[in-house]
mmCIF file of C-alpha atoms in Angstrom:
data_model
loop_
_atom_site.group_PDB
_atom_site.id
_atom_site.type_symbol
_atom_site.label_atom_id
_atom_site.label_comp_id
_atom_site.label_asym_id
_atom_site.label_seq_id
_atom_site.Cartn_x
_atom_site.Cartn_y
_atom_site.Cartn_z
ATOM 1 C CA MET A 1 22.043 -58.797 -13.489
ATOM 2 C CA THR A 2 22.668 -54.986 -14.556
ATOM 3 C CA LEU A 3 20.161 -52.390 -15.190
ATOM 4 C CA LEU A 4 20.395 -52.308 -18.378
ATOM 5 C CA SER A 5 19.784 -56.054 -19.552
ATOM 6 C CA HIS A 6 16.131 -55.376 -19.417
ATOM 7 C CA TYR A 7 15.968 -52.980 -22.293
ATOM 8 C CA ASN A 8 13.808 -55.301 -24.444
ATOM 9 C CA TYR A 9 10.936 -54.982 -21.908
ATOM 10 C CA TRP A 10 10.995 -51.074 -21.927
ATOM 11 C CA VAL A 11 11.174 -51.040 -25.668
ATOM 12 C CA VAL A 12 7.697 -53.297 -25.713
ATOM 13 C CA ILE A 13 6.567 -51.097 -22.722
ATOM 14 C CA LEU A 14 7.132 -47.612 -24.753
ATOM 15 C CA LEU A 15 5.528 -49.029 -27.895
ATOM 16 C CA MET A 16 2.592 -50.543 -25.541
ATOM 17 C CA MET A 17 1.964 -47.038 -24.705
ATOM 18 C CA VAL A 18 2.117 -45.424 -27.990
ATOM 19 C CA GLY A 19 -0.356 -47.651 -28.743
ATOM 20 C CA PHE A 20 -2.292 -47.257 -25.809
ATOM 21 C CA TYR A 21 -2.420 -43.335 -26.069
ATOM 22 C CA THR A 22 -3.650 -43.763 -29.749
ATOM 23 C CA MET A 23 -6.496 -45.594 -28.492
ATOM 24 C CA ILE A 24 -7.869 -43.610 -25.816
ATOM 25 C CA SER A 25 -6.922 -40.118 -26.766
ATOM 26 C CA ARG A 26 -7.515 -40.002 -30.468
ATOM 27 C CA GLY A 27 -11.178 -40.024 -31.533
ATOM 28 C CA ASN A 28 -10.895 -41.170 -34.610
ATOM 29 C CA LEU A 29 -12.004 -45.250 -34.815
ATOM 30 C CA ILE A 30 -9.301 -46.293 -37.597
ATOM 31 C CA LYS A 31 -6.697 -44.442 -35.929
ATOM 32 C CA LYS A 32 -7.989 -46.130 -32.722
ATOM 33 C CA MET A 33 -7.404 -49.842 -34.857
ATOM 34 C CA VAL A 34 -3.662 -48.156 -35.307
ATOM 35 C CA GLY A 35 -3.420 -47.689 -31.955
ATOM 36 C CA LEU A 36 -4.721 -51.230 -31.032
ATOM 37 C CA ASN A 37 -2.029 -52.797 -33.987
ATOM 38 C CA VAL A 38 0.743 -51.456 -32.397
ATOM 39 C CA PHE A 39 -0.234 -52.507 -29.016
ATOM 40 C CA GLN A 40 -0.436 -56.235 -29.813
ATOM 41 C CA THR A 41 2.736 -55.842 -32.215
ATOM 42 C CA SER A 42 4.246 -54.798 -29.041
ATOM 43 C CA VAL A 43 2.837 -57.771 -26.843
ATOM 44 C CA PHE A 44 4.497 -59.495 -29.759
ATOM 45 C CA MET A 45 7.893 -58.329 -29.519
ATOM 46 C CA LEU A 46 7.462 -58.533 -25.448
ATOM 47 C CA TYR A 47 6.851 -62.691 -25.794
ATOM 48 C CA ILE A 48 9.714 -62.617 -28.917
ATOM 49 C CA SER A 49 12.794 -61.144 -26.778
ATOM 50 C CA MET A 50 11.623 -63.556 -24.631
ATOM 51 C CA GLY A 51 12.489 -66.714 -26.412
ATOM 52 C CA LYS A 52 15.493 -65.258 -27.605
ATOM 53 C CA ILE A 53 18.996 -66.620 -26.247
ATOM 54 C CA ARG A 54 21.529 -64.282 -26.507
ATOM 55 C CA GLY A 55 24.236 -66.343 -28.925
ATOM 56 C CA GLY A 56 21.549 -68.911 -30.150
ATOM 57 C CA THR A 57 19.947 -68.912 -33.792
ATOM 58 C CA ALA A 58 17.119 -69.869 -35.440
ATOM 59 C CA PRO A 59 15.013 -72.603 -34.175
ATOM 60 C CA ILE A 60 15.907 -74.854 -37.458
ATOM 61 C CA LEU A 61 17.673 -77.942 -37.050
ATOM 62 C CA MET A 62 21.167 -78.398 -38.905
ATOM 63 C CA ASP A 63 21.084 -81.240 -40.079
ATOM 64 C CA ALA A 64 18.009 -82.322 -42.090
ATOM 65 C CA HIS A 65 17.848 -85.979 -40.574
ATOM 66 C CA GLY A 66 17.670 -84.708 -36.804
ATOM 67 C CA GLU A 67 20.619 -87.007 -36.021
ATOM 68 C CA SER A 68 21.477 -85.244 -32.092
ATOM 69 C CA SER A 69 24.985 -86.054 -31.669
ATOM 70 C CA GLU A 70 25.259 -83.408 -34.413
ATOM 71 C CA THR A 71 22.458 -80.495 -32.869
ATOM 72 C CA ALA A 72 23.089 -81.111 -29.583
ATOM 73 C CA HIS A 73 25.913 -78.454 -29.406
ATOM 74 C CA VAL A 74 24.022 -76.072 -31.080
ATOM 75 C CA LEU A 75 22.290 -73.644 -28.931
ATOM 76 C CA TYR A 76 19.158 -72.596 -30.776
ATOM 77 C CA SER A 77 16.282 -70.001 -29.277
ATOM 78 C CA ASN A 78 12.986 -71.146 -27.841
ATOM 79 C CA PRO A 79 10.757 -72.329 -30.435
ATOM 80 C CA LEU A 80 7.596 -72.153 -28.110
ATOM 81 C CA PRO A 81 6.812 -68.278 -27.920
ATOM 82 C CA HIS A 82 7.363 -68.653 -32.189
ATOM 83 C CA VAL A 83 4.415 -70.714 -31.965
ATOM 84 C CA LEU A 84 2.454 -68.441 -29.905
ATOM 85 C CA ILE A 85 2.790 -65.322 -31.313
ATOM 86 C CA LEU A 86 2.252 -66.889 -35.063
ATOM 87 C CA THR A 87 -1.014 -68.238 -34.115
ATOM 88 C CA ALA A 88 -1.514 -64.707 -32.123
ATOM 89 C CA ILE A 89 -0.626 -62.675 -35.821
ATOM 90 C CA VAL A 90 -3.788 -64.623 -37.434
ATOM 91 C CA VAL A 91 -5.790 -63.549 -34.666
ATOM 92 C CA GLY A 92 -4.630 -60.331 -34.857
ATOM 93 C CA ILE A 93 -5.343 -60.076 -38.634
ATOM 94 C CA ALA A 94 -8.957 -61.021 -37.721
ATOM 95 C CA THR A 95 -9.972 -58.767 -35.221
ATOM 96 C CA THR A 96 -8.491 -56.299 -37.087
ATOM 97 C CA ALA A 97 -10.479 -57.520 -40.289
ATOM 98 C CA VAL A 98 -14.327 -57.059 -37.801
ATOM 99 C CA GLY A 99 -13.520 -53.873 -36.404
ATOM 100 C CA LEU A 100 -13.067 -52.826 -39.739
ATOM 101 C CA ALA A 101 -15.810 -54.278 -40.813
ATOM 102 C CA LEU A 102 -17.756 -52.742 -37.891
ATOM 103 C CA ILE A 103 -16.020 -49.280 -38.281
ATOM 104 C CA VAL A 104 -17.770 -49.367 -41.949
ATOM 105 C CA ARG A 105 -20.846 -50.168 -40.916
ATOM 106 C CA ILE A 106 -20.833 -47.553 -38.145
ATOM 107 C CA LYS A 107 -19.825 -45.030 -41.031
ATOM 108 C CA GLU A 108 -23.067 -45.969 -43.167
ATOM 109 C CA THR A 109 -25.422 -45.652 -39.964
ATOM 110 C CA TYR A 110 -24.189 -42.775 -38.900
ATOM 111 C CA GLY A 111 -22.190 -40.574 -41.224
ATOM 112 C CA SER A 112 -19.470 -40.511 -39.170
ATOM 113 C CA ILE A 113 -16.262 -42.351 -37.812
ATOM 114 C CA GLU A 114 -15.518 -39.953 -35.208
ATOM 115 C CA GLU A 115 -16.435 -40.676 -31.613
ATOM 116 C CA ASP A 116 -17.966 -37.537 -30.252
ATOM 117 C CA GLU A 117 -20.052 -36.740 -33.152
ATOM 118 C CA ILE A 118 -21.339 -40.439 -32.757
ATOM 119 C CA ASN A 119 -21.964 -39.875 -29.156
ATOM 120 C CA GLN A 120 -23.977 -36.231 -30.368
ATOM 121 C CA ILE A 121 -26.104 -38.114 -33.265
ATOM 122 C CA GLU A 122 -26.971 -40.464 -29.948
ATOM 123 C CA ALA A 123 -28.054 -38.234 -27.527
ATOM 124 C CA GLU A 124 -29.867 -35.906 -30.367
ATOM 125 C CA GLY A 125 -31.793 -38.961 -31.431
ATOM 126 C CA ALA A 126 -32.797 -39.763 -27.398
ATOM 127 C CA ALA A 127 -33.660 -36.659 -26.575
ATOM 128 C CA MET B 1 -0.852 -39.902 -33.548
ATOM 129 C CA ARG B 2 -0.472 -36.031 -35.328
ATOM 130 C CA ILE B 3 -0.977 -36.599 -38.629
ATOM 131 C CA ARG B 4 -4.775 -35.915 -40.280
ATOM 132 C CA ASN B 5 -4.325 -37.604 -42.927
ATOM 133 C CA LEU B 6 -5.754 -40.963 -42.394
ATOM 134 C CA PHE B 7 -4.128 -41.834 -45.992
ATOM 135 C CA ALA B 8 -0.357 -41.656 -44.222
ATOM 136 C CA VAL B 9 -1.536 -43.129 -41.011
ATOM 137 C CA VAL B 10 -1.748 -46.315 -42.772
ATOM 138 C CA MET B 11 0.752 -46.133 -44.541
ATOM 139 C CA MET B 12 2.871 -45.504 -41.290
ATOM 140 C CA ALA B 13 1.918 -48.641 -39.848
ATOM 141 C CA GLY B 14 2.676 -50.593 -42.495
ATOM 142 C CA ILE B 15 6.323 -49.653 -42.338
ATOM 143 C CA TYR B 16 6.196 -49.845 -38.680
ATOM 144 C CA SER B 17 5.063 -53.520 -38.999
ATOM 145 C CA LEU B 18 8.158 -54.175 -41.791
ATOM 146 C CA LEU B 19 10.487 -53.167 -39.526
ATOM 147 C CA SER B 20 9.177 -55.375 -36.422
ATOM 148 C CA ALA B 21 9.286 -58.049 -38.947
ATOM 149 C CA GLY B 22 13.391 -56.641 -38.755
ATOM 150 C CA LEU B 23 13.277 -56.787 -35.799
ATOM 151 C CA PHE B 24 11.904 -60.394 -34.931
ATOM 152 C CA THR B 25 14.539 -61.414 -37.291
ATOM 153 C CA ILE B 26 17.091 -60.395 -35.532
ATOM 154 C CA MET B 27 15.412 -62.404 -32.682
ATOM 155 C CA ASP B 28 15.770 -65.179 -34.504
ATOM 156 C CA ALA B 29 12.349 -65.877 -34.725
ATOM 157 C CA VAL B 30 12.247 -66.435 -38.867
ATOM 158 C CA ASP B 31 8.686 -67.628 -39.351
ATOM 159 C CA VAL B 32 6.940 -65.341 -37.081
ATOM 160 C CA ALA B 33 8.713 -62.734 -39.077
ATOM 161 C CA PHE B 34 7.602 -63.718 -42.984
ATOM 162 C CA THR B 35 4.399 -64.071 -41.286
ATOM 163 C CA GLU B 36 4.016 -60.379 -39.599
ATOM 164 C CA ALA B 37 5.674 -58.946 -43.258
ATOM 165 C CA ALA B 38 3.050 -61.082 -44.925
ATOM 166 C CA VAL B 39 0.094 -60.384 -42.583
ATOM 167 C CA GLY B 40 1.135 -57.362 -40.731
ATOM 168 C CA ALA B 41 2.473 -55.163 -43.283
ATOM 169 C CA GLY B 42 0.276 -56.476 -46.429
ATOM 170 C CA ILE B 43 -2.627 -58.373 -45.445
ATOM 171 C CA SER B 44 -3.528 -55.626 -42.759
ATOM 172 C CA THR B 45 -2.315 -52.835 -44.550
ATOM 173 C CA VAL B 46 -4.457 -53.483 -47.389
ATOM 174 C CA LEU B 47 -7.543 -54.468 -45.335
ATOM 175 C CA PHE B 48 -7.263 -50.741 -43.898
ATOM 176 C CA LEU B 49 -6.949 -49.494 -46.914
ATOM 177 C CA GLY B 50 -10.250 -50.669 -48.043
ATOM 178 C CA ALA B 51 -12.055 -49.635 -45.121
ATOM 179 C CA LEU B 52 -10.527 -45.942 -45.658
ATOM 180 C CA ALA B 53 -11.885 -46.553 -49.181
ATOM 181 C CA LEU B 54 -15.685 -46.726 -47.667
ATOM 182 C CA VAL B 55 -15.022 -44.015 -44.698
ATOM 183 C CA GLY B 56 -13.023 -41.262 -46.246
ATOM 184 C CA HIS B 57 -9.540 -40.573 -45.315
ATOM 185 C CA HIS B 58 -9.844 -37.343 -43.398
ATOM 186 C CA GLU B 59 -9.918 -36.501 -39.697
ATOM 187 C CA ARG B 60 -11.407 -33.858 -37.572
ATOM 188 C CA LYS B 61 -8.998 -31.736 -35.330
ATOM 189 C CA PRO B 62 -9.856 -33.329 -31.983
ATOM 190 C CA GLY B 63 -11.625 -30.984 -29.978
ATOM 191 C CA HIS B 64 -10.783 -32.064 -26.423
ATOM 192 C CA THR B 65 -7.342 -31.875 -24.307
ATOM 193 C CA PRO B 66 -5.357 -35.278 -24.073
ATOM 194 C CA LEU B 67 -4.465 -34.639 -21.013
ATOM 195 C CA LEU B 68 -5.678 -37.822 -19.243
ATOM 196 C CA PRO B 69 -5.484 -40.107 -21.346
ATOM 197 C CA LEU B 70 -1.258 -38.835 -20.924
ATOM 198 C CA ILE B 71 -1.622 -39.423 -17.382
ATOM 199 C CA VAL B 72 -3.583 -42.662 -17.818
ATOM 200 C CA VAL B 73 -0.446 -43.972 -20.128
ATOM 201 C CA LEU B 74 2.346 -42.415 -18.114
ATOM 202 C CA VAL B 75 0.769 -43.821 -14.476
ATOM 203 C CA THR B 76 0.286 -47.509 -16.623
ATOM 204 C CA GLY B 77 3.709 -47.139 -17.826
ATOM 205 C CA GLY B 78 5.226 -46.132 -14.864
ATOM 206 C CA ALA B 79 3.975 -49.756 -12.800
ATOM 207 C CA LEU B 80 5.258 -51.528 -16.326
ATOM 208 C CA VAL B 81 8.270 -50.621 -15.430
ATOM 209 C CA TYR B 82 8.496 -50.879 -11.992
ATOM 210 C CA GLY B 83 7.615 -54.889 -13.034
ATOM 211 C CA THR B 84 10.119 -55.269 -15.416
ATOM 212 C CA MET B 85 12.292 -55.598 -12.375
ATOM 213 C CA ASP B 86 11.614 -58.993 -11.238
ATOM 214 C CA MET B 87 11.721 -59.986 -15.135
ATOM 215 C CA PRO B 88 14.910 -61.905 -16.171
ATOM 216 C CA PRO B 89 17.540 -60.486 -17.915
ATOM 217 C CA TYR B 90 17.109 -60.249 -22.221
ATOM 218 C CA GLY B 91 19.010 -63.387 -23.765
ATOM 219 C CA ASP B 92 19.877 -65.337 -21.047
ATOM 220 C CA PRO B 93 19.830 -69.311 -21.206
ATOM 221 C CA GLY B 94 18.732 -69.619 -17.619
ATOM 222 C CA ASN B 95 15.818 -68.266 -17.518
ATOM 223 C CA PRO B 96 12.796 -70.052 -16.584
ATOM 224 C CA VAL B 97 10.790 -70.154 -20.314
ATOM 225 C CA HIS B 98 13.426 -71.956 -21.170
ATOM 226 C CA HIS B 99 13.500 -75.210 -19.508
ATOM 227 C CA HIS B 100 9.863 -76.142 -19.269
ATOM 228 C CA VAL B 101 8.471 -77.717 -22.548
ATOM 229 C CA ALA B 102 10.939 -76.128 -25.084
ATOM 230 C CA ASP B 103 13.888 -78.123 -24.302
ATOM 231 C CA HIS B 104 11.766 -81.500 -25.070
ATOM 232 C CA TYR B 105 10.383 -80.035 -28.462
ATOM 233 C CA LEU B 106 14.171 -78.849 -29.547
ATOM 234 C CA GLU B 107 15.497 -82.520 -28.487
ATOM 235 C CA GLU B 108 12.531 -85.161 -29.238
ATOM 236 C CA SER B 109 10.796 -83.276 -32.540
ATOM 237 C CA PRO B 110 13.172 -84.646 -35.112
ATOM 238 C CA HIS B 111 12.357 -88.065 -33.575
ATOM 239 C CA GLU B 112 9.037 -87.670 -33.071
ATOM 240 C CA ILE B 113 8.140 -85.293 -36.148
ATOM 241 C CA GLY B 114 11.151 -85.953 -38.412
ATOM 242 C CA ILE B 115 11.464 -82.481 -39.850
ATOM 243 C CA PRO B 116 13.948 -79.633 -39.552
ATOM 244 C CA ASN B 117 12.366 -77.182 -38.708
ATOM 245 C CA ILE B 118 10.791 -76.676 -34.976
ATOM 246 C CA VAL B 119 8.210 -73.997 -35.147
ATOM 247 C CA THR B 120 6.617 -75.765 -37.675
ATOM 248 C CA ALA B 121 6.691 -78.918 -36.026
ATOM 249 C CA VAL B 122 4.927 -77.456 -32.955
ATOM 250 C CA LEU B 123 1.851 -75.530 -34.323
ATOM 251 C CA ALA B 124 1.080 -78.765 -36.409
ATOM 252 C CA SER B 125 1.620 -81.312 -34.408
ATOM 253 C CA TYR B 126 2.135 -80.875 -31.153
ATOM 254 C CA ARG B 127 -0.373 -78.049 -31.205
ATOM 255 C CA GLY B 128 -2.258 -78.969 -34.120
ATOM 256 C CA TYR B 129 -5.501 -78.334 -31.683
ATOM 257 C CA ASP B 130 -4.122 -74.685 -31.426
ATOM 258 C CA THR B 131 -3.663 -74.281 -35.022
ATOM 259 C CA MET B 132 -7.277 -75.575 -36.012
ATOM 260 C CA GLY B 133 -8.832 -73.282 -32.849
ATOM 261 C CA GLU B 134 -7.270 -70.598 -34.928
ATOM 262 C CA THR B 135 -8.192 -71.408 -38.271
ATOM 263 C CA THR B 136 -12.276 -71.727 -36.323
ATOM 264 C CA VAL B 137 -11.173 -68.220 -35.022
ATOM 265 C CA VAL B 138 -10.074 -66.898 -38.563
ATOM 266 C CA PHE B 139 -13.698 -68.454 -40.167
ATOM 267 C CA THR B 140 -15.454 -66.748 -37.302
ATOM 268 C CA ALA B 141 -14.364 -63.224 -38.318
ATOM 269 C CA ALA B 142 -14.800 -64.031 -42.107
ATOM 270 C CA VAL B 143 -18.435 -64.521 -41.352
ATOM 271 C CA ALA B 144 -18.569 -61.752 -39.269
ATOM 272 C CA VAL B 145 -17.661 -59.731 -41.813
ATOM 273 C CA MET B 146 -20.101 -60.800 -44.548
ATOM 274 C CA LEU B 147 -23.092 -60.548 -41.901
ATOM 275 C CA LEU B 148 -22.041 -56.863 -41.258
ATOM 276 C CA LEU B 149 -21.003 -55.927 -44.602
ATOM 277 C CA ALA B 150 -23.909 -58.075 -46.465
ATOM 278 C CA ARG B 151 -26.788 -56.088 -44.663
ATOM 279 C CA ARG B 152 -25.829 -52.927 -46.571
ATOM 280 C CA PRO B 153 -29.380 -52.411 -47.845
ATOM 281 C CA ARG B 154 -31.464 -52.474 -44.360
ATOM 282 C CA ARG B 155 -34.576 -50.393 -44.126
ATOM 283 C CA PRO B 156 -34.071 -47.206 -45.747
ATOM 284 C CA GLU B 157 -37.090 -45.640 -45.159
ATOM 285 C CA GLU B 158 -36.443 -44.925 -41.564
ATOM 286 C CA GLU B 159 -32.689 -43.880 -42.638
ATOM 287 C CA GLU B 160 -34.535 -41.205 -44.877
ATOM 288 C CA ASP B 161 -36.997 -40.471 -41.789
ATOM 289 C CA GLU B 162 -34.165 -39.525 -39.316
ATOM 290 C CA ALA B 163 -32.577 -37.632 -41.951
#
């Protein structure tokens, strides 16, 4: 086990932190959503990279009739993370759609999509 | 992150998504790759552009210095990198993730399901309830979006009072 054998996790963490930083440091709501998407994709990459086997191939059986004598000596990557991530991508686009709809409503109500301006309007309304 | 024009930001996000789809292909996840290319780079970019058309595409210059978020991110990233020291190495066939149900799917799905693409077999048959729940999530999201956007002409007199 060498140190470089974990580079896939480090790439994932780098991307994840870029998305995280975008989310918590920018006041613009659209930019926050883009950051959230980057974060999501980094999690997808984490799962897919865990499913990869060196020298393996895509998990589609070579013999269409499924005879195990033909398929036994082919190395396939793990199909399970792929299935989970397919579900996660679709759920991710659903959350993105709801978030963008919320942003559109916020723009209509407050006339701004900047976080601090909205806070200011809220404070003025309360005072 | 420093780009102020949100159209450019969204386009860069689309390109990033397409690149990640290419990365998925390299890591043998072809099904995930074309879903990411269609959904991540396609539909999501269209959704963002539609939202931008409604809210305008200019970001104001941020007032505060982003020093605290930077520290938070660096500490979290450092902790995560420390955590990877216990993770199994990349691409090793002996990793624990490959030895619970994945072997069963690879060996038995041709006999039990009878289609060559194992990802499809697992998605639609072994984890069929999961996929049905996913459809429910998409339906819920669609209902939520419609509810949020359909209430537009609500109480115009109050908004005039505030303005």
